[in-house]
Amino acid sequence: MTEQEVIELIDSSLAEEFELDRADMTADANIYEDLGLDSLDTVDMVIVLEGAFDFKIREEESIRAIRTLGDIHRFVMQKVEENS
Amino acid sequence: MSGMADTCKPVENNNCWSLPLALMNIWCYGMLILWTLSGILLFPFALGLCLLILRWPVDRLMRWYIWIYGRGWLLLMSPFVSFRREQMENIRPGEPCLFVVNHLSFFDTYCMALLPVHDIIFAVRAWPFRIFWYAQFMRLARYMNVEDSSWFETLDNCKQAFANNGTVLFFPEGSRSRDGQLQRFYSGGFKAAIAAGVPLVPLCIDGTDILLPPGRKQLRPCRIKLRVLEPIDTETFSGNDGPIKLRKLVKERMATALEEMRRDRRETND
């Protein structure tokens, strides 16, 4: 998958699960302040990403450090590269 | 004063006061304060006595004490609130399971004393742990602060509870519904049930939003029902999308049951 395809899959999966407006989903959007997610949503976020990309996410610290949509993009890109 | 619950009807204007309503609020809030103070003051003696007689671990004793406290609250509210339990045979005492229940009011947790099991660990947000007169009891009972814990800590705590034949209870909406309708469900509880390999038991509560809606202070007489839905075997929900499928199935079943319970309530009020 190209980087753009990965980003599109991330954004579309998250938009569907959390009913987000795609117009708000910019790389520097803070997932808590701008997109309205809260700490409990991180479990759902992991489930959605695991389902979309068919990998397992176990790195708790990396997940807890995520603040922006761009952080999610970079995190998933790294996972995709590790698994390829 | 008795019989107020039998004639209660949902009222739009929650700011209207009448003598019976004022008396109800004085009684219920007064008794709640007295009962809570008694519970706090008697706790050290009760704990010591129970440790001697029952020899249970402190956290399990704490949960039993909280259940007794909840039962006392049900009794004190009974002049104004009728409580009804439905389909309790769907619970198998002594067998670990994970409960999920819809969330309408502050008093939903009190109503869990209607259940025939006392060894319940509540998985809640951080804010109840900031209510100082409850916080120590919640910590002793090993209730889970899911907001400040990592997923793996939460899962570990759940597994420990299940290993001791206890149950864990989640409010999958995460906060009280403002309009009585089911909100979006968080998947954490569903994922925990699947990962731990225990049955998931949906609970439906109705009427607590009339007793005390979110953001209000005035209590109103009502009929509260707690219904236990059929347990779901989580072993069939494997795969990465298992928690989402389970979550959607449970939400659908709860929505159907709640609609039926509310229809019954409307027909009874008419």
JSON list of C-alpha atoms in Angstrom, two decimals, chain A residues 38 40, chain B residues 101-103 123-127 146-147 170-177 183-186:
[
{"chain": "A", "resi": 38, "resn": "ASP", "atom": "CA", "xyz": [-11.52, 10.90, 24.79]},
{"chain": "A", "resi": 40, "resn": "LEU", "atom": "CA", "xyz": [-11.69, 5.66, 26.46]},
{"chain": "B", "resi": 101, "resn": "VAL", "atom": "CA", "xyz": [-25.61, -1.76, 31.58]},
{"chain": "B", "resi": 102, "resn": "ASN", "atom": "CA", "xyz": [-27.05, 1.41, 30.06]},
{"chain": "B", "resi": 103, "resn": "HIS", "atom": "CA", "xyz": [-26.53, 4.62, 32.01]},
{"chain": "B", "resi": 123, "resn": "ALA", "atom": "CA", "xyz": [-15.25, -0.24, 35.90]},
{"chain": "B", "resi": 124, "resn": "VAL", "atom": "CA", "xyz": [-15.86, 3.51, 35.88]},
{"chain": "B", "resi": 125, "resn": "ARG", "atom": "CA", "xyz": [-14.35, 6.81, 34.83]},
{"chain": "B", "resi": 126, "resn": "ALA", "atom": "CA", "xyz": [-12.03, 8.88, 37.04]},
{"chain": "B", "resi": 127, "resn": "TRP", "atom": "CA", "xyz": [-14.60, 11.32, 38.47]},
{"chain": "B", "resi": 146, "resn": "VAL", "atom": "CA", "xyz": [-10.56, 2.85, 33.35]},
{"chain": "B", "resi": 147, "resn": "GLU", "atom": "CA", "xyz": [-9.79, 6.44, 32.38]},
{"chain": "B", "resi": 170, "resn": "PHE", "atom": "CA", "xyz": [-19.05, -1.70, 32.62]},
{"chain": "B", "resi": 171, "resn": "PHE", "atom": "CA", "xyz": [-21.18, 1.21, 31.53]},
{"chain": "B", "resi": 172, "resn": "PRO", "atom": "CA", "xyz": [-20.40, 1.02, 27.80]},
{"chain": "B", "resi": 173, "resn": "GLU", "atom": "CA", "xyz": [-21.84, 4.48, 27.11]},
{"chain": "B", "resi": 174, "resn": "GLY", "atom": "CA", "xyz": [-19.23, 5.98, 29.40]},
{"chain": "B", "resi": 175, "resn": "SER", "atom": "CA", "xyz": [-21.58, 8.70, 30.68]},
{"chain": "B", "resi": 176, "resn": "ARG", "atom": "CA", "xyz": [-25.23, 9.24, 31.48]},
{"chain": "B", "resi": 177, "resn": "SER", "atom": "CA", "xyz": [-27.56, 9.65, 28.55]},
{"chain": "B", "resi": 183, "resn": "GLN", "atom": "CA", "xyz": [-25.39, 6.63, 23.16]},
{"chain": "B", "resi": 184, "resn": "ARG", "atom": "CA", "xyz": [-22.39, 5.32, 21.27]},
{"chain": "B", "resi": 185, "resn": "PHE", "atom": "CA", "xyz": [-20.84, 2.33, 23.07]},
{"chain": "B", "resi": 186, "resn": "TYR", "atom": "CA", "xyz": [-17.15, 2.16, 23.92]}
]
